[in-house]
Amino acid sequence: MAKNLVIVESPAKAKTIEGYLGKEFLVKSSFGHVRDLAKKGLAIDIENNFEPNYEVSPDKKTVVSELKKLTKEAEVVWLATDEDREGEAISWHLYETLGLEKKETKRITFNEITKSAILKAIENPRSINVQLVNAQQARRVLDRIVGFELSPVLWRKVRPSLSAGRVQSVAVRLLVEREREINAFSSESFFKVQGLFRKGKDLVKSDLNHQFANRQEAVQFLEKCKELDFEVQDVQKKPAKKSPTAPFTTSTLQQEASLKLGFSVSRTMSVAQRLYEAGHITYMRTDSVNLSNTAIEAAKKEITGQYGEKYSKPTKYQTKSSSAQEAHEAIRPTNFGLHQIEGERDEVRLYELIWKRAIASQMAHAELERTTVKIGSKNLDEVFQAKGEVILFDGFLKVYLESKLDEDEEKQDEGILPAMSTGDRMEKESIQVTERFTRPPARYVEASLVKKLEELGIGRPSTYAPTISTIQKRGYVEKLERDGEERKYAYLELKGAEIKEETRSEITGRERNKLSPTDIGIVVTDFLMDHFGRIMDYHFTARVEEQFDEIAAGLNEWTKMIHDFYEPFHDNVEDTIENSERATGERELGAHPESGKKVIVRIGKYGPMAQIGDEQIDGEKPQFASLRKEQSINSITLEEALELFKLPRTLGEFEGTEVKANVGRFGPYVQLGKLFVSLKKEDDPMTIELDRAIELIAEKREADANRMIKTFDENPDVQLLNGRWGPYLKIGKKNFKLPKDVEPKELTLEQCLEIAENQPAKKKGGRKK
């Protein structure tokens, strides 16, 4: 038996580390946290100074049992979990759960999984940093208290099964406010002028330094230009520099991977985790832009060898954020000599991005020459400007150029201009006037939301991805695909002495992967803003993060911080339950054209709905209809709401049974008896015909038949089915994973029941990988 037991969080990390240590070391994984706050109740003793009640997770009991056995056999236990607060807390929970106070226990950290880093860590062990643990405990306890006390308020006052969270609710507020800015925005048109001039064989594109408010002013300008001669009035050449950006932090990696690779925030973190655990990059949860001296030297050697000495410019970057956690490094490759790795496509692409950004950060500035040429006429107040850019020395641009979240789609690249001097005659090729429109603020994408949260000081590297995933999973935020709509615009062109005018069209408002608040997200946000303004305040949320940092630095006591927060918060909860009205987001649309009954939209038990009539006013039961997925209670019109009551539609008969089209809580569907079939994206319940419905029913029956592997006549509740992740066992409403070595078709009823007895059931519809 090995004398030394090393415990890490993940099997992949364990496998990499085991390759660097000798036979005297056994490396095992805890598979993440082994214990957490008990699931039942609050699990925090408020009266006893907020004492947390931790319990070993049911799925970790086997892991804990194995680790306890191994710790008894080992002489020294090394806790080698991640270097951040979460990692420190995992080590502390292991220490407490495994009873390591009687063993020789050492805590080691490293920010990269390389042989040299691991051996150096072994040589420099320390004890568990209780201050870091307390900072994580404070976050966990505070978030549990907020969720546990706020969520029941929402169940009573808005809708059952809702949840609220300290950071997630503030993130949704950002999206709700942006949506309202967009809805309140009124687009105005203006007229942009561009000139195309000829100098010898060369064409020069230019922009007028003035925009016109209306078509009439634009036409007057073109009329004026008909007879004018143009010349170069001024040429300015200025040297310029472009500087490389700092190596990646967690948030900048998430932003750049979104822009360059199209990754979601959670996908970026998942891929980065695999790269870290394989030993390719440094730790991926960091808000530091610092590089170690060793890394700077390694980058210098690689740059000099690959590109030459003039491309090298070793640079120390300073972290702007005062809250940057502990002495972390930026995200960088562990080996600058490895330009590319072998592996899955996502890993290859993200590694290349990290390598380029890190190596570019240590390269020389790019040297440019920027030229601005003014083209005008003696009889004209306005001036056309042509801009050009020449790269004299590419420097870091040889490797990498940063993308921008807010780049102007209409901005033209500045190319190379022909040689021009003041007084040169410029031949007017054409002058174009295009009607343009002011644009509303852009909806957030995941990456820009991370950037905004970071700017406000809300959350930390470890919380950005979970926050964004949570607000989507809980139905407060969704990613909608908007096809946009056609918009007409005026286009005028002066060529020679003739002005041509035409109406052109374009698609505006097309969006992909933009985050939008749902109706329930908006109603919950408004309710929380009305009754829990302190929790929803950006500055307050940022201040809580600062307090966690103070606890980590030993400047604040975690239970005092929780106590100061809890008393006013708890009073606020009790007052709201007692004195607030229900929130439904109700909006009156008008009166029904035939009955005169009131038509409203609101949030109901199963989501947004329309209602005709009021039982208290009309003395009869109202009619209800669910809104369609693309509709919102904030924007639906009376006419659109009335259309919903035309459902269900009877399409005809099939196999002697009526076929109906309708919309339910899970979207539009067709129904044949007890069979419900969801409509495809291209199908509309208001227009679908019987033939198409029969086609969908046949597809559903075939899919169901292929799903069934085996049933048992003596117990119809027991079924062997094909699922998304392979075969599984279903008994009643419970699902069970099958052992890897079994052939589903050959299983007997007795064997199925035995499999079910020996493992906990999975929740309905929730099969794990």
PDB file of C-alpha atoms in Angstrom, residues 46-47 50 145 149 534 560-574:
ATOM      1  CA  ILE A  46     -30.212  30.662  12.900  1.00  0.00           C
ATOM      2  CA  GLU A  47     -30.388  30.761  16.718  1.00  0.00           C
ATOM      3  CA  PHE A  50     -25.926  30.341  11.797  1.00  0.00           C
ATOM      4  CA  ILE A 145     -31.044  31.674   3.321  1.00  0.00           C
ATOM      5  CA  GLU A 149     -36.935  32.453   2.472  1.00  0.00           C
ATOM      6  CA  ARG A 534     -32.183  46.014  -1.192  1.00  0.00           C
ATOM      7  CA  LYS A 560     -21.290  38.541  11.830  1.00  0.00           C
ATOM      8  CA  MET A 561     -21.640  39.358   8.137  1.00  0.00           C
ATOM      9  CA  ILE A 562     -24.546  36.874   7.827  1.00  0.00           C
ATOM     10  CA  HIS A 563     -26.170  38.223  11.024  1.00  0.00           C
ATOM     11  CA  ASP A 564     -26.026  41.834   9.753  1.00  0.00           C
ATOM     12  CA  PHE A 565     -27.690  40.720   6.521  1.00  0.00           C
ATOM     13  CA  TYR A 566     -30.298  38.345   7.985  1.00  0.00           C
ATOM     14  CA  GLU A 567     -32.260  40.462  10.456  1.00  0.00           C
ATOM     15  CA  PRO A 568     -33.482  43.207   8.062  1.00  0.00           C
ATOM     16  CA  PHE A 569     -33.942  40.630   5.290  1.00  0.00           C
ATOM     17  CA  HIS A 570     -36.069  38.306   7.425  1.00  0.00           C
ATOM     18  CA  ASP A 571     -38.245  41.229   8.597  1.00  0.00           C
ATOM     19  CA  ASN A 572     -38.680  42.207   4.952  1.00  0.00           C
ATOM     20  CA  VAL A 573     -39.832  38.656   4.064  1.00  0.00           C
ATOM     21  CA  GLU A 574     -42.426  38.542   6.872  1.00  0.00           C
TER      22      GLU A 574
END
